[in-house]
Amino acid sequence: GGAMTLVVAPFAGAAAEWDQFIAGQVGWTHFHRYGWREIYESVFQHECLYLAAREADGSLAGILPLVRVRSLVFGHYLVSLPFVNYGGPLGSDAAIVALTEWAAARAREDGVKLLELRSRRALPVALPVSHRKITVVLDLPAEPERLLKSFEAKVRSQVRRPGKEGITVRFGPDQVGPFFQVFARHMRDLGTPTQPRELFDRIVAVFPDTWVGCAWLGDQPLAGGMGFRWGREFEMTWASSLYAYNRFSPNMGLYWAFMERACREGVTLFNFGRCSPGAGTHRFKSQWGSRDEQLWWYQQARDGGEAATPSPDSGAFAWGPRVWRKLPLGLATAIGPRVVRGIP
């Protein structure tokens, strides 16, 4: 049907209707799943505007998960979706246009600083698009052995190093605690506020199929990763390691264990997650023989204002990381979530 026959309104159906619909759409990702709504609402108390575009007969033509993020420090945003790489509208072209227009009108009405739709592909909408972020992906062969052979010698030896040091990688929901222990310390050392432990517990409760893995040396977790599989793709959404053990390359062993598992489970695309072109994380992701994928983040800024979501290390907050690195770990872990909930 044409855009005229479509009605955009808050989604009032069952989660199953939403999830069944997205799985048939081009460009769908794990983050489009309805379960994320409960995570944003319960962990961050963010208002969620999950929208549906429906045909005259009531059938779904498109969906858009939208989350309101507001704080005194950083301002007021409507984002699809906060702190992850993907979101944005899915469905027919007409539905995508109708949903985007609804969101743009709502953003103007609410005086939002920035509306940001984080799409994986070009959309048929009139909003300005930002390419400031890329994601990095690696095509996986069916056999891990072939993948290992494709790496440069240096990467191969770094991948094998942890095993020689007696480091082993374990997967399972019981790895959330050790993963968070490593993650919180790593973030504090980077000078970045950490997400709350509750976020990761809630994710695993809502999505039991989440992959959580840690690299262990004896009873010490050295590196941890957490990510999601959808279709034939896996994304490593969070990964971190302890600087003190860099010489053992535990993070290389960790990534390799995730890749090996992905190959064995029939995943054909390993997604390293987003980064800024040329940044250190970009170099880390490129060494595996991966390729860059442009992200399409559509934006509507209030009165020509700043067309980017805030970064904790930019401009007014540049003092933050220097101070943050000096905080005791317990304090940083306790107050980090209060800061980070305002950063979409």
Coordinates of C-alpha atoms in Angstrom, one line a residue:
G1 CA 0.0 0.0 0.0
G2 CA 1.0 3.7 -0.4
A3 CA 2.1 5.9 2.5
M4 CA -1.4 7.4 2.6
T5 CA -3.0 4.2 3.7
L6 CA -0.4 3.5 6.5
V7 CA -1.1 4.4 10.1
V8 CA 1.8 5.0 12.4
A9 CA 1.1 4.5 16.1
P10 CA 2.8 3.1 19.2
F11 CA 3.1 -0.7 18.8
A12 CA 0.5 -2.4 20.9
G13 CA 0.8 -6.0 19.7
A14 CA 2.5 -9.0 21.2
A15 CA 6.3 -9.3 21.1
A16 CA 6.0 -12.4 18.9
E17 CA 4.3 -10.3 16.2
W18 CA 7.1 -7.8 16.2
D19 CA 9.9 -10.4 16.2
Q20 CA 8.3 -12.5 13.5
F21 CA 8.0 -9.4 11.3
I22 CA 11.6 -8.2 11.7
A23 CA 13.1 -11.6 10.8
G24 CA 11.7 -11.2 7.3
Q25 CA 13.1 -7.7 6.7
V26 CA 16.2 -6.6 4.9
G27 CA 18.8 -5.1 7.3
W28 CA 17.3 -6.6 10.5
T29 CA 19.7 -7.1 13.4
H30 CA 19.5 -8.5 16.9
F31 CA 19.0 -5.0 18.3
H32 CA 15.7 -4.8 16.5
R33 CA 14.3 -7.6 18.7
Y34 CA 11.5 -6.6 21.0
G35 CA 13.3 -7.8 24.1
W36 CA 15.6 -4.8 24.0
R37 CA 12.7 -2.6 25.0
E38 CA 12.5 -4.2 28.4
I39 CA 16.3 -3.8 28.8
Y40 CA 16.2 0.0 28.1
E41 CA 13.2 0.5 30.3
S42 CA 14.3 -1.6 33.3
V43 CA 18.0 -0.9 33.4
F44 CA 18.1 2.7 32.3
Q45 CA 14.5 3.9 32.9
H46 CA 14.5 5.3 29.4
E47 CA 11.2 6.0 27.7
C48 CA 10.7 3.7 24.7
L49 CA 8.6 4.7 21.7
Y50 CA 8.3 1.5 19.8
L51 CA 6.4 2.4 16.7
A52 CA 4.4 0.3 14.1
A53 CA 3.3 1.3 10.6
R54 CA 0.2 -0.7 9.8
E55 CA -1.8 -1.2 6.6
A56 CA -5.5 -0.5 6.5
D57 CA -6.1 -4.2 7.3
G58 CA -4.0 -4.0 10.4
S59 CA -1.0 -6.0 9.1
L60 CA 2.5 -4.7 9.9
A61 CA 4.3 -2.8 7.2
G62 CA 7.1 -1.5 9.3
I63 CA 8.5 -1.0 12.8
L64 CA 10.8 1.6 14.4
P65 CA 12.3 1.1 18.0
L66 CA 13.0 4.6 19.3
V67 CA 14.4 5.4 22.8
R68 CA 14.4 8.7 24.5
V69 CA 17.7 9.5 26.3
R70 CA 17.8 12.7 28.4
S71 CA 20.1 14.0 31.0
L72 CA 21.0 17.4 32.5
V73 CA 24.6 17.1 31.4
F74 CA 24.3 15.7 27.9
G75 CA 20.9 16.8 26.7
H76 CA 17.8 15.2 25.1
Y77 CA 18.0 12.7 22.3
L78 CA 15.7 10.3 20.4
V79 CA 17.9 7.4 19.2
S80 CA 17.3 4.1 17.4
L81 CA 19.1 2.6 19.3
P82 CA 21.3 4.0 22.1
F83 CA 24.8 2.6 22.7
V84 CA 24.5 -0.1 20.1
N85 CA 25.4 0.1 16.4
Y86 CA 22.1 -0.6 14.7
G87 CA 18.5 0.3 14.9
G88 CA 16.4 2.4 12.6
P89 CA 13.2 1.6 10.8
L90 CA 12.5 -1.7 9.0
G91 CA 9.8 -2.6 6.5
S92 CA 8.5 -1.4 3.1
D93 CA 9.9 1.8 1.7
A94 CA 6.6 3.5 2.3
A95 CA 6.6 2.4 5.9
I96 CA 10.2 3.5 6.5
V97 CA 9.3 6.9 5.2
A98 CA 6.1 7.2 7.3
L99 CA 7.9 6.0 10.5
T100 CA 10.8 8.4 9.9
E101 CA 8.5 11.3 9.3
W102 CA 6.6 10.5 12.5
A103 CA 9.9 10.4 14.5
A104 CA 11.1 13.6 12.9
A105 CA 7.9 15.4 13.8
R106 CA 8.0 14.1 17.3
A107 CA 11.6 15.2 17.7
R108 CA 10.7 18.7 16.6
E109 CA 7.7 18.8 18.9
D110 CA 9.7 17.7 21.9
G111 CA 12.6 20.1 21.2
V112 CA 15.0 17.1 21.0
K113 CA 18.7 18.1 20.4
L114 CA 19.2 15.2 18.0
L115 CA 17.2 12.4 16.4
E116 CA 19.5 9.6 15.3
L117 CA 18.4 6.5 13.3
R118 CA 21.4 4.1 13.2
S119 CA 20.8 2.1 10.0
R120 CA 23.0 -0.5 8.5
R121 CA 22.1 0.5 5.0
A122 CA 20.9 3.4 2.9
L123 CA 17.3 4.3 3.6
P124 CA 14.8 6.1 1.3
V125 CA 14.5 9.1 3.6
A126 CA 15.3 12.7 3.3
L127 CA 17.2 13.2 6.5
P128 CA 21.0 14.1 6.4
V129 CA 23.2 11.1 6.9
S130 CA 26.4 10.7 8.9
H131 CA 29.2 8.3 7.9
R132 CA 31.4 9.1 11.0
K133 CA 31.2 5.5 12.1
I134 CA 32.0 2.3 10.4
T135 CA 31.7 -1.3 11.3
V136 CA 34.2 -4.0 10.5
V137 CA 33.2 -7.5 9.3
L138 CA 35.0 -10.7 8.5
D139 CA 33.7 -13.4 6.1
L140 CA 34.0 -16.8 7.8
P141 CA 34.8 -20.1 6.1
A142 CA 33.1 -23.2 7.3
E143 CA 36.3 -24.6 8.9
P144 CA 38.2 -22.7 11.6
E145 CA 41.4 -24.2 10.2
R146 CA 41.0 -22.4 6.9
L147 CA 40.3 -19.2 8.8
L148 CA 43.5 -19.6 10.9
K149 CA 45.5 -20.2 7.7
S150 CA 44.2 -16.9 6.2
F151 CA 45.7 -14.8 9.0
E152 CA 49.1 -13.1 8.7
A153 CA 51.8 -15.0 10.6
K154 CA 51.9 -12.4 13.4
V155 CA 48.2 -12.7 14.1
R156 CA 48.4 -16.5 14.0
S157 CA 51.2 -16.5 16.6
Q158 CA 49.2 -14.1 18.8
V159 CA 46.2 -16.3 18.5
R160 CA 48.2 -19.4 19.6
R161 CA 50.1 -17.6 22.4
P162 CA 47.4 -17.7 25.1
G163 CA 47.0 -21.5 24.7
K164 CA 50.8 -22.0 25.2
E165 CA 50.6 -19.9 28.4
G166 CA 47.8 -22.2 29.7
I167 CA 45.0 -19.7 29.1
T168 CA 41.6 -21.3 28.3
V169 CA 38.3 -19.7 27.1
R170 CA 35.0 -20.7 28.7
F171 CA 31.5 -19.8 27.4
G172 CA 28.3 -19.7 29.3
P173 CA 25.9 -17.5 31.3
D174 CA 28.1 -18.1 34.3
Q175 CA 30.8 -16.0 32.6
V176 CA 28.8 -12.7 33.1
G177 CA 30.4 -12.0 36.5
P178 CA 34.0 -12.4 35.4
F179 CA 33.3 -10.7 32.1
F180 CA 32.0 -7.6 34.0
Q181 CA 35.0 -7.7 36.4
V182 CA 37.4 -7.4 33.5
F183 CA 35.1 -4.9 31.6
A184 CA 34.7 -2.5 34.6
R185 CA 38.4 -2.4 35.2
H186 CA 39.3 -1.9 31.5
M187 CA 36.7 0.9 31.2
R188 CA 38.1 2.7 34.3
D189 CA 41.7 2.3 32.8
L190 CA 40.4 3.8 29.6
G191 CA 38.9 6.7 31.5
T192 CA 35.4 5.9 30.3
P193 CA 32.3 5.4 32.6
T194 CA 31.2 1.8 32.6
Q195 CA 27.7 0.3 31.9
P196 CA 26.0 -1.2 35.0
R197 CA 26.4 -4.9 35.8
E198 CA 22.6 -5.0 35.7
L199 CA 22.7 -4.4 32.0
F200 CA 24.6 -7.6 31.2
D201 CA 22.6 -9.7 33.7
R202 CA 19.4 -8.4 32.2
I203 CA 20.5 -9.1 28.6
V204 CA 21.4 -12.7 29.4
A205 CA 18.0 -13.1 31.2
V206 CA 16.1 -11.7 28.2
F207 CA 18.2 -13.3 25.6
P208 CA 19.5 -16.6 26.9
D209 CA 21.3 -17.3 23.6
T210 CA 23.7 -14.4 24.2
W211 CA 27.4 -15.5 23.8
V212 CA 29.4 -14.7 26.8
G213 CA 33.0 -15.9 27.0
C214 CA 36.1 -15.3 29.2
A215 CA 39.8 -16.1 28.8
W216 CA 41.1 -17.5 32.1
L217 CA 44.6 -18.1 33.6
G218 CA 44.0 -20.3 36.6
D219 CA 41.3 -18.5 38.6
Q220 CA 41.9 -15.1 37.1
P221 CA 39.8 -13.8 34.1
L222 CA 42.0 -11.9 31.8
A223 CA 39.7 -11.0 28.9
G224 CA 35.9 -11.2 28.3
G225 CA 33.6 -10.8 25.4
M226 CA 29.8 -10.6 24.9
G227 CA 27.9 -10.6 21.7
F228 CA 24.9 -11.7 19.7
R229 CA 24.0 -14.0 16.9
W230 CA 21.3 -13.3 14.4
G231 CA 20.7 -15.1 11.1
R232 CA 24.2 -16.0 9.8
E233 CA 25.9 -13.2 11.6
F234 CA 27.6 -12.8 15.0
E235 CA 28.5 -9.4 16.5
M236 CA 31.1 -9.0 19.3
T237 CA 29.4 -6.1 21.0
W238 CA 31.6 -5.8 24.1
A239 CA 35.1 -7.0 24.6
S240 CA 37.9 -6.0 27.0
S241 CA 41.1 -7.4 28.5
L242 CA 43.4 -6.5 31.4
Y243 CA 46.4 -4.4 30.3
A244 CA 48.6 -6.2 32.9
Y245 CA 48.5 -9.4 30.8
N246 CA 49.0 -7.9 27.3
R247 CA 52.1 -9.9 26.7
F248 CA 50.0 -13.1 26.7
S249 CA 47.5 -11.6 24.1
P250 CA 44.5 -12.9 26.0
N251 CA 42.2 -10.8 23.8
M252 CA 43.5 -12.4 20.7
G253 CA 42.8 -15.8 22.2
L254 CA 39.4 -14.6 23.2
Y255 CA 38.4 -13.3 19.7
W256 CA 39.8 -16.5 18.2
A257 CA 37.6 -18.7 20.5
F258 CA 34.5 -16.7 19.4
M259 CA 35.5 -17.0 15.7
E260 CA 36.1 -20.7 16.0
R261 CA 32.7 -21.2 17.7
A262 CA 31.0 -19.0 15.0
C263 CA 32.5 -21.1 12.2
R264 CA 31.4 -24.4 13.9
E265 CA 27.8 -23.0 14.3
G266 CA 27.5 -22.1 10.7
V267 CA 27.9 -18.3 11.1
T268 CA 29.3 -16.8 7.9
L269 CA 29.9 -13.2 9.0
F270 CA 31.9 -12.1 12.1
N271 CA 31.1 -8.5 13.1
F272 CA 33.7 -6.6 15.2
G273 CA 31.3 -3.8 16.0
R274 CA 31.6 -0.1 15.3
C275 CA 34.6 2.2 15.5
S276 CA 35.8 5.5 14.1
P277 CA 38.0 5.1 10.9
G278 CA 41.7 5.1 11.7
A279 CA 41.3 4.7 15.5
G280 CA 43.3 2.1 17.5
T281 CA 40.3 -0.2 17.7
H282 CA 40.0 0.1 13.9
R283 CA 43.6 -1.2 13.5
F284 CA 42.9 -4.1 15.9
K285 CA 39.8 -5.1 13.9
S286 CA 41.6 -4.8 10.5
Q287 CA 44.5 -7.1 11.3
W288 CA 42.2 -10.2 10.9
G289 CA 41.8 -9.6 7.2
S290 CA 38.4 -8.0 7.7
R291 CA 36.6 -5.3 5.6
D292 CA 35.0 -2.0 6.6
E293 CA 31.3 -1.5 6.2
Q294 CA 29.9 2.0 6.1
L295 CA 27.2 2.9 8.6
W296 CA 24.2 5.0 7.7
W297 CA 23.2 7.1 10.7
Y298 CA 20.3 9.4 9.8
Q299 CA 20.1 12.6 11.8
Q300 CA 17.9 15.5 12.5
A301 CA 19.6 18.1 14.7
R302 CA 17.6 20.9 16.4
D303 CA 18.1 24.3 14.7
G304 CA 21.3 23.2 12.9
G305 CA 22.9 22.3 16.2
E306 CA 25.5 19.6 16.9
A307 CA 24.8 16.6 14.6
A308 CA 26.5 14.0 16.8
T309 CA 25.6 12.2 20.0
P310 CA 27.9 13.2 22.8
S311 CA 31.2 11.4 23.4
P312 CA 32.5 11.3 27.0
D313 CA 35.9 12.5 25.7
S314 CA 34.8 15.4 23.5
G315 CA 34.9 19.1 24.1
A316 CA 33.3 20.0 27.5
F317 CA 34.0 16.6 28.8
A318 CA 37.6 16.3 27.8
W319 CA 38.7 16.5 31.5
G320 CA 36.6 13.5 32.2
P321 CA 38.9 10.6 31.2
R322 CA 41.9 12.1 33.0
V323 CA 39.9 12.3 36.3
W324 CA 38.1 9.0 35.7
R325 CA 41.4 7.0 35.4
K326 CA 42.4 8.1 38.9
L327 CA 39.1 7.0 40.6
P328 CA 39.2 3.9 42.7
L329 CA 37.7 1.0 40.8
G330 CA 34.8 0.6 43.2
L331 CA 33.8 4.2 42.9
A332 CA 34.1 4.3 39.1
T333 CA 32.0 1.2 38.8
A334 CA 29.4 2.6 41.2
I335 CA 29.0 6.1 39.6
G336 CA 29.8 5.2 35.9
P337 CA 26.3 4.0 35.1
R338 CA 24.8 7.2 36.2
V339 CA 27.0 9.1 33.8
V340 CA 26.7 6.6 30.9
R341 CA 22.9 6.4 31.0
G342 CA 22.9 9.9 29.5
I343 CA 25.2 9.0 26.7
P344 CA 23.4 7.4 23.7

